[in-house]
Tab-separated table of C-alpha atoms in Angstrom:
chain	number	residue	atom	x	y	z
A	4	MET	CA	89.591	120.465	85.340
A	5	ASN	CA	86.356	122.346	86.652
A	6	MET	CA	86.459	121.676	91.176
A	7	ASN	CA	83.487	121.912	91.071
A	8	ALA	CA	82.640	119.010	89.299
A	9	GLN	CA	83.138	117.044	92.493
A	10	ALA	CA	80.466	118.767	94.237
A	11	ILE	CA	78.266	117.728	91.941
A	12	ALA	CA	78.587	114.666	91.074
A	13	PRO	CA	77.823	111.772	94.407
A	14	GLN	CA	79.967	111.077	96.224
A	15	ASN	CA	78.933	107.431	96.268
A	16	LYS	CA	78.261	107.078	92.469
A	17	LYS	CA	75.581	104.715	91.513
A	18	ALA	CA	75.347	103.144	88.427
A	19	GLY	CA	72.227	105.526	87.335
A	20	TYR	CA	75.023	108.057	87.483
A	21	TYR	CA	77.187	106.340	85.129
A	22	ILE	CA	74.000	105.261	82.531
A	23	LEU	CA	73.230	108.899	82.322
A	24	ASN	CA	76.623	110.405	81.399
A	25	THR	CA	76.960	107.188	79.211
A	26	VAL	CA	73.803	108.141	77.373
A	27	ARG	CA	75.190	111.846	77.622
A	28	VAL	CA	78.284	111.653	75.662
A	29	LEU	CA	76.681	108.982	73.193
A	30	VAL	CA	73.942	111.825	72.406
A	31	GLY	CA	76.062	114.343	72.169
A	32	LEU	CA	78.179	112.427	69.554
A	33	LEU	CA	74.837	112.156	67.806
A	34	PHE	CA	74.297	115.610	67.486
A	35	ILE	CA	78.169	116.193	66.032
A	36	PHE	CA	78.147	113.851	63.914
A	37	SER	CA	74.836	114.498	62.314
A	38	GLY	CA	75.084	117.844	62.145
A	39	LEU	CA	78.857	117.527	60.656
A	40	ILE	CA	77.463	115.281	57.964
A	41	LYS	CA	74.440	118.047	56.986
A	42	ALA	CA	77.349	120.830	57.090
A	43	ASN	CA	78.938	118.823	54.484
A	44	ASP	CA	76.647	119.920	52.098
A	45	PRO	CA	74.042	122.653	53.822
A	46	SER	CA	72.074	123.094	50.368
A	47	GLY	CA	71.144	119.615	50.454
A	48	LEU	CA	69.352	120.945	53.406
A	49	ALA	CA	68.263	123.668	52.875
A	50	TYR	CA	66.277	122.270	49.970
A	51	LYS	CA	64.647	119.494	52.089
A	52	MET	CA	63.251	122.519	54.316
A	53	ASP	CA	61.727	123.997	51.068
A	54	GLU	CA	60.116	120.817	50.645
A	55	PHE	CA	58.053	121.663	53.966
A	56	PHE	CA	57.866	125.286	53.038
A	57	GLU	CA	55.789	124.664	49.923
A	58	VAL	CA	54.005	121.555	51.307
A	59	TRP	CA	52.778	124.165	54.574
A	60	LYS	CA	52.005	127.049	51.888
A	61	MET	CA	54.602	128.674	53.657
A	62	GLN	CA	57.166	129.922	50.147
A	63	SER	CA	57.637	133.348	51.555
A	64	PHE	CA	60.715	131.752	53.738
A	65	VAL	CA	62.091	129.724	51.296
A	66	ALA	CA	64.575	132.587	49.867
A	67	TYR	CA	65.932	131.982	53.799
A	68	SER	CA	66.093	128.409	54.042
A	69	LEU	CA	69.898	128.525	53.658
A	70	TYR	CA	70.204	130.829	56.507
A	71	ILE	CA	67.960	128.539	58.703
A	72	SER	CA	69.890	125.639	57.379
A	73	ILE	CA	72.941	127.220	58.480
A	74	ALA	CA	71.954	128.168	61.787
A	75	MET	CA	70.083	124.474	62.553
A	76	ILE	CA	73.707	122.900	61.927
A	77	THR	CA	75.273	125.373	63.787
A	78	PHE	CA	73.499	124.755	66.768
A	79	GLU	CA	72.938	121.124	66.376
A	80	ILE	CA	76.570	120.563	66.391
A	81	LEU	CA	76.927	123.597	69.113
A	82	ALA	CA	74.474	121.825	71.347
A	83	GLY	CA	76.276	118.442	71.110
A	84	VAL	CA	79.751	119.763	72.085
A	85	ALA	CA	78.021	121.417	74.758
A	86	MET	CA	76.618	118.536	76.543
A	87	ILE	CA	79.161	116.337	76.017
A	88	ILE	CA	81.748	118.883	78.261
A	89	GLY	CA	78.543	119.899	80.641
A	90	TYR	CA	78.877	123.491	79.484
A	91	ALA	CA	75.825	125.515	80.703
A	92	TYR	CA	74.242	122.171	80.951
A	93	ARG	CA	71.112	123.179	82.593
A	94	SER	CA	69.518	126.182	79.586
A	95	VAL	CA	71.419	123.358	76.799
A	96	SER	CA	69.508	120.711	78.090
A	97	PHE	CA	66.516	122.327	77.780
A	98	LEU	CA	67.401	123.891	74.114
A	99	ILE	CA	68.109	120.235	73.392
A	100	LEU	CA	64.829	119.409	74.232
A	101	LEU	CA	63.239	121.634	72.952
A	102	LEU	CA	65.278	120.775	69.152
A	103	THR	CA	64.396	117.121	69.288
A	104	ILE	CA	60.800	117.968	69.967
A	105	PHE	CA	60.790	119.742	66.903
A	106	PHE	CA	63.003	117.535	64.384
A	107	THR	CA	60.281	114.226	66.245
A	108	PHE	CA	57.620	117.093	64.979
A	109	LEU	CA	59.069	116.858	61.256
A	110	THR	CA	59.433	113.209	61.319
A	111	GLY	CA	56.370	112.657	62.348
A	112	TYR	CA	54.501	115.020	59.884
A	113	ALA	CA	56.322	113.773	57.039
A	114	VAL	CA	55.212	110.442	58.305
A	115	ILE	CA	51.721	111.439	58.998
A	116	SER	CA	50.993	113.235	55.575
A	117	GLY	CA	52.576	111.095	53.295
A	118	LYS	CA	54.021	114.041	51.626
A	119	ILE	CA	57.892	113.922	52.197
A	120	LYS	CA	59.932	110.856	51.675
A	121	GLU	CA	62.689	111.251	53.654
A	122	CYS	CA	63.477	114.239	56.470
A	123	GLY	CA	67.432	114.481	55.823
A	124	CYS	CA	68.231	113.899	59.178
A	125	PHE	CA	71.996	112.430	58.426
A	126	GLY	CA	71.867	114.657	55.055
A	127	ASP	CA	72.385	112.109	51.858
A	128	CYS	CA	75.000	110.791	52.892
A	129	ILE	CA	72.913	108.583	54.347
A	130	PRO	CA	69.404	108.601	53.809
A	131	LEU	CA	66.386	107.145	55.933
A	132	LYS	CA	62.926	106.901	55.286
A	133	ALA	CA	60.270	109.147	57.015
A	134	HIS	CA	59.536	106.365	59.073
A	135	GLN	CA	62.688	105.257	59.574
A	136	SER	CA	64.098	108.730	61.282
A	137	PHE	CA	60.338	109.158	63.225
A	138	ILE	CA	61.447	106.211	64.968
A	139	LYS	CA	65.306	107.544	65.071
A	140	ASP	CA	63.285	110.662	66.923
A	141	LEU	CA	61.109	108.951	69.148
A	142	VAL	CA	64.070	106.798	70.896
A	143	LEU	CA	66.152	110.136	70.925
A	144	LEU	CA	63.388	111.926	72.106
A	145	ILE	CA	63.152	109.534	75.088
A	146	LEU	CA	67.414	109.913	76.075
A	147	VAL	CA	67.070	113.929	75.491
A	148	PHE	CA	64.126	113.714	78.082
A	149	LEU	CA	65.754	111.759	80.710
A	150	LEU	CA	69.011	114.150	80.659
A	151	PHE	CA	66.629	116.852	80.831
A	152	LEU	CA	64.951	115.324	83.986
A	153	GLY	CA	68.815	114.214	84.829
A	154	ARG	CA	70.312	118.049	84.360
A	155	ASN	CA	71.515	118.482	88.406
A	156	SER	CA	73.770	115.477	88.018
A	157	ILE	CA	75.886	116.183	85.119
A	158	PRO	CA	78.861	117.672	85.972
A	159	GLU	CA	81.062	120.514	84.379
A	160	LEU	CA	84.430	119.201	82.200
A	161	PHE	CA	85.805	122.649	81.969
A	162	LYS	CA	86.022	125.423	84.216
A	163	LYS	CA	83.423	128.153	82.851
A	164	MET	CA	86.363	130.588	80.888
A	165	TRP	CA	87.460	127.245	79.035
A	166	GLY	CA	84.357	125.940	78.097
A	167	HIS	CA	83.533	129.252	76.517
A	168	VAL	CA	86.740	128.413	74.958
A	169	VAL	CA	85.694	125.184	73.560
A	170	ILE	CA	82.104	126.629	72.117
A	171	ILE	CA	83.798	129.577	70.286
A	172	ALA	CA	86.407	127.580	68.744
A	173	THR	CA	83.410	125.030	67.499
A	174	LEU	CA	81.372	127.979	66.409
A	175	ILE	CA	84.205	128.777	64.642
A	176	ILE	CA	85.544	125.926	63.042
A	177	THR	CA	81.418	124.791	61.791
A	178	LEU	CA	81.022	127.841	60.310
A	179	ALA	CA	83.769	127.818	58.538
A	180	ILE	CA	83.051	124.487	57.174
A	181	GLN	CA	79.839	124.892	56.049
A	182	PHE	CA	81.367	128.325	54.295
A	183	TYR	CA	83.786	126.279	52.515
A	184	THR	CA	81.391	123.586	50.774
A	185	LEU	CA	78.712	126.211	50.224
A	186	ARG	CA	82.096	128.295	48.046
A	187	HIS	CA	83.251	125.180	46.630
A	188	LEU	CA	81.456	121.938	46.515
A	189	PRO	CA	81.014	118.996	49.309
A	190	PHE	CA	83.669	117.192	50.545
A	191	ARG	CA	82.021	113.923	49.822
A	192	ASP	CA	79.572	113.868	47.273
A	193	CYS	CA	76.532	111.646	48.189
A	194	LEU	CA	74.243	112.560	45.560
A	195	PRO	CA	73.726	109.838	42.658
A	196	TYR	CA	76.035	112.709	40.428
A	197	LYS	CA	79.323	111.851	41.472
A	198	PRO	CA	82.733	111.829	39.462
A	199	GLY	CA	82.791	107.942	38.364
A	200	VAL	CA	78.831	107.226	38.258
A	201	ASN	CA	77.886	106.735	34.008
A	202	ILE	CA	74.600	108.781	34.075
A	203	TRP	CA	73.589	106.784	31.038
A	204	ASN	CA	74.037	103.217	32.371
A	205	ASP	CA	71.960	104.541	35.752
A	206	MET	CA	69.231	105.803	33.961
A	207	GLN	CA	68.490	102.602	32.640
A	208	VAL	CA	66.568	99.693	34.629
A	209	PRO	CA	68.987	97.130	36.211
A	210	PRO	CA	68.862	94.127	34.486
A	211	GLY	CA	67.240	90.848	36.650
A	212	SER	CA	64.957	93.427	38.380
A	213	LYS	CA	61.203	93.240	39.056
A	214	PRO	CA	58.811	96.130	38.012
A	215	ASP	CA	55.993	97.024	40.621
A	216	VAL	CA	52.865	95.378	40.064
A	217	TYR	CA	49.240	96.925	40.265
A	218	ALA	CA	45.969	95.807	40.071
A	219	THR	CA	42.974	97.020	38.220
A	220	MET	CA	39.418	97.105	39.563
A	221	LEU	CA	36.370	98.061	37.746
A	222	VAL	CA	33.738	99.589	39.410
A	223	TYR	CA	30.368	98.776	37.888
A	224	GLU	CA	26.972	99.214	39.469
A	225	LYS	CA	24.633	96.408	40.191
A	226	ASP	CA	20.963	96.066	41.655
A	227	GLY	CA	21.624	99.528	42.881
A	228	LYS	CA	24.961	98.668	44.690
A	229	ARG	CA	28.941	99.294	44.011
A	230	VAL	CA	30.431	95.890	42.633
A	231	GLU	CA	34.138	95.733	41.895
A	232	PHE	CA	35.539	92.703	39.329
A	233	THR	CA	39.045	92.305	37.371
A	234	GLN	CA	39.960	92.962	34.366
A	235	GLU	CA	39.852	89.140	33.571
A	236	GLN	CA	35.800	88.520	35.119
A	237	PHE	CA	34.007	91.709	33.184
A	238	MET	CA	36.373	90.243	29.617
A	239	GLN	CA	35.099	86.659	30.528
A	240	ASP	CA	31.300	87.392	31.539
A	241	SER	CA	29.413	89.349	28.828
A	242	THR	CA	26.486	89.569	31.342
A	243	LEU	CA	28.337	92.456	32.916
A	244	TRP	CA	28.920	95.075	29.749
A	245	ASN	CA	25.536	95.987	30.251
A	246	LEU	CA	25.956	97.225	33.964
A	247	LYS	CA	26.598	101.429	34.247
A	248	TYR	CA	30.304	101.720	34.657
A	249	ILE	CA	31.283	103.727	37.766
A	250	GLU	CA	35.226	104.409	38.256
A	251	SER	CA	38.314	102.069	38.047
A	252	LYS	CA	41.310	101.897	41.190
A	253	THR	CA	44.851	100.831	40.915
A	254	THR	CA	46.530	99.618	43.335
A	255	LEU	CA	50.442	98.572	43.962
A	256	ILE	CA	50.125	94.869	45.306
A	257	GLU	CA	53.797	94.210	45.229
A	258	LYS	CA	56.774	96.477	45.156
A	259	GLY	CA	59.233	95.894	42.895
A	260	ASN	CA	62.774	97.102	42.296
A	261	ALA	CA	62.960	98.316	38.827
A	262	THR	CA	63.829	101.833	39.922
A	263	PRO	CA	66.608	103.140	38.378
A	264	LYS	CA	69.038	105.119	40.359
A	265	ILE	CA	69.231	107.911	37.859
A	266	GLN	CA	65.728	109.644	37.228
A	267	ASP	CA	64.133	112.600	35.381
A	268	PHE	CA	67.997	113.537	33.964
A	269	ALA	CA	66.813	114.964	30.445
A	270	ILE	CA	68.262	117.315	28.241
A	271	ARG	CA	66.636	119.321	25.590
A	272	ASP	CA	66.366	122.168	23.668
A	273	PHE	CA	64.182	125.220	23.688
A	274	ALA	CA	61.646	123.751	21.493
A	275	GLY	CA	61.599	120.351	23.125
A	276	GLN	CA	63.768	118.030	21.185
A	277	ASP	CA	65.782	115.652	22.795
A	278	TYR	CA	69.327	115.341	22.768
A	279	THR	CA	70.289	113.381	26.440
A	280	GLU	CA	70.988	109.818	24.474
A	281	SER	CA	73.379	111.684	21.544
A	282	LEU	CA	75.041	114.044	24.982
A	283	LEU	CA	75.542	110.657	27.227
A	284	LYS	CA	76.859	108.467	24.521
A	285	ASP	CA	79.293	111.059	22.774
A	286	PRO	CA	82.424	108.773	23.098
A	287	GLY	CA	84.586	112.665	23.605
A	288	TYR	CA	84.322	114.364	26.372
A	289	SER	CA	82.416	117.073	26.708
A	290	TYR	CA	81.698	119.698	29.924
A	291	LEU	CA	78.154	120.674	31.219
A	292	LEU	CA	77.516	124.040	32.594
A	293	PHE	CA	74.612	123.493	35.223
A	294	VAL	CA	73.400	126.967	35.313
A	295	LYS	CA	70.158	126.669	38.591
A	296	ASP	CA	69.330	130.654	38.995
A	297	ALA	CA	70.496	132.476	35.432
A	298	ASP	CA	70.063	135.876	37.425
A	299	LYS	CA	72.309	135.168	40.416
A	300	VAL	CA	75.405	133.517	38.383
A	301	LYS	CA	78.625	135.977	40.312
A	302	GLY	CA	80.714	137.040	37.365
A	303	LYS	CA	83.884	135.917	39.552
A	304	ASP	CA	86.343	133.152	37.158
A	305	MET	CA	83.958	133.963	34.140
A	306	GLN	CA	87.495	135.127	31.847
A	307	ASP	CA	88.575	132.019	33.195
A	308	LEU	CA	85.654	129.669	31.659
A	309	GLN	CA	85.415	132.036	28.297
A	310	ASN	CA	88.931	130.888	27.636
A	311	LEU	CA	88.388	127.322	28.613
A	312	ILE	CA	85.424	127.730	25.890
A	313	ARG	CA	87.484	128.724	23.117
A	314	GLU	CA	90.207	125.545	23.984
A	315	CYS	CA	87.617	123.489	24.134
A	316	TYR	CA	86.667	124.455	20.578
A	317	ALA	CA	90.105	124.691	19.458
A	318	LYS	CA	90.343	120.729	20.542
A	319	GLY	CA	87.034	119.349	19.711
A	320	ILE	CA	85.732	119.066	22.590
A	321	GLY	CA	82.371	119.991	23.394
A	322	PHE	CA	80.860	122.276	25.922
A	323	TYR	CA	77.345	123.060	26.706
A	324	ILE	CA	75.048	125.005	28.996
A	325	LEU	CA	72.518	123.220	31.130
A	326	SER	CA	69.821	125.809	32.268
A	327	ALA	CA	66.802	125.502	34.274
A	328	ASN	CA	66.420	128.783	33.396
A	329	ASP	CA	63.697	129.488	30.396
A	330	GLU	CA	65.022	130.795	27.267
A	331	ALA	CA	65.269	134.259	27.766
A	332	ALA	CA	67.317	133.970	31.266
A	333	THR	CA	69.520	131.846	29.767
A	334	ASN	CA	70.214	134.100	26.723
A	335	ARG	CA	71.069	136.576	28.885
A	336	PHE	CA	72.717	135.193	31.090
A	337	LYS	CA	75.204	134.060	27.911
A	338	ALA	CA	75.543	137.431	26.742
A	339	ARG	CA	76.011	139.205	29.915
A	340	TYR	CA	79.369	137.076	30.867
A	341	LYS	CA	80.004	136.492	26.698
A	342	LEU	CA	79.839	132.714	26.657
A	343	ASP	CA	79.694	131.375	22.930
A	344	ALA	CA	78.327	128.003	23.900
A	345	ASP	CA	75.450	125.763	23.181
A	346	ALA	CA	72.457	125.889	25.897
A	347	TYR	CA	70.258	123.120	26.966
A	348	ALA	CA	67.144	123.015	29.142
A	349	ILE	CA	67.637	120.606	32.157
A	350	ASP	CA	64.637	120.313	35.201
A	351	GLY	CA	65.125	122.469	37.980
A	352	THR	CA	65.472	120.151	40.658
A	353	VAL	CA	67.670	117.264	39.079
A	354	CYS	CA	70.239	120.606	37.885
A	355	LYS	CA	70.570	121.342	41.963
A	356	THR	CA	71.232	117.834	42.438
A	357	ALA	CA	73.194	116.717	40.208
A	358	MET	CA	75.429	119.947	40.554
A	359	ARG	CA	74.912	121.681	44.253
A	360	SER	CA	77.241	125.211	42.847
A	361	ASN	CA	74.832	127.186	40.469
A	362	GLY	CA	77.149	128.101	37.286
A	363	GLY	CA	78.998	124.434	38.426
A	364	LEU	CA	80.801	122.381	36.016
A	365	MET	CA	81.055	118.839	35.081
A	366	LEU	CA	83.037	117.123	32.589
A	367	ILE	CA	81.798	114.008	31.276
A	368	LYS	CA	83.365	111.425	28.707
A	369	ASN	CA	80.576	108.286	27.063
A	370	GLY	CA	78.341	109.568	29.836
A	371	THR	CA	80.514	109.166	32.839
A	372	ILE	CA	81.398	112.044	35.093
A	373	ILE	CA	85.081	112.650	35.627
A	374	GLY	CA	85.507	115.888	37.660
A	375	LYS	CA	83.308	118.509	39.072
A	376	TRP	CA	83.789	121.944	39.939
A	377	SER	CA	82.063	124.584	41.734
A	378	ARG	CA	81.989	128.362	40.116
A	379	TYR	CA	85.126	129.513	42.194
A	380	ASP	CA	87.359	126.472	41.173
A	381	TYR	CA	86.735	126.417	36.925
A	382	PRO	CA	89.944	124.339	35.481
A	383	LYS	CA	92.450	126.665	33.783
A	384	THR	CA	92.893	124.195	30.900
A	385	ALA	CA	90.717	121.691	29.145
A	386	VAL	CA	91.156	118.317	29.253
A	387	ASN	CA	93.160	116.289	26.229
A	388	PRO	CA	90.981	115.188	24.507
A	389	LYS	CA	93.358	111.930	23.256
A	390	GLN	CA	93.656	110.645	27.000
């Protein structure tokens, strides 16, 4: 333990001192918790950052989203650990204050602009609406500002050398976790397409749910003024029919709960014919290879994939490529890796939501997800079709 901690801490510790250090530990744990949840899926944070870059017309930064995501996650966890152990606290408290101000700005912008619905503060495992994230960040900003003001009263838990060791170890562990999840798949799948989910069932409107209720107002000009009528009023009063039509306005008056858990999942051939229902209702097993960017799929383990496709055909198991690319790019991908499988088109957002790995594999049966593998973990043999 650092003997200087006794010099930093007051001899007669008052309640404020204990409150300050309790808040420090809780805020540090929050930073670590938030960082670890996002470290489970760094690509998810990168995709969320893409939304901000596109809204801000900064598409050139999209190419660096993943690197920025890794850096932000790493700093968030390091900041939490440094806060708890009191490591270089004067400098760290200032950096944490800047980071919290930045997060508050992002969530505040999301609320004010209305262009971004979720901010990804706790990843996809604990989804928060933009206004919820903003309120959370406002409270956190107040606490972090108080910690910054009281930075001279925070003791170091370890001597400087051991503090360096803890921070370096945290850095290595944090980067290792992110490298693993990027190379393979998240430890915990928090997305709608997790194993055990029946895609077709989750595409349906929940039974007993209420749809959104909208009201349409018809705007006409009467005696030089704009007057609004409901459709019922207009149809019942024939004297209104000769008025000059201006516009119609539709507004949501009651929010329902008829939104399916999975939306926009559609499988089509490149001519536009829909095969979604026939594939998801197939009673047998089917492997789906998700290709988000055909030109960036690496060739590792493609021999295993070629063998798997041949075995699937021999056993009567379906194997399909679902590509977010055009037909030409998809055919180049198939030819480059000698993949003899039918290819279909899928929306790019759905593709990266259903499978984080570019070239990842999913096994389904009668619409239910049985398993998922990254492009580095393809199964060596196909499932037994009689199971």
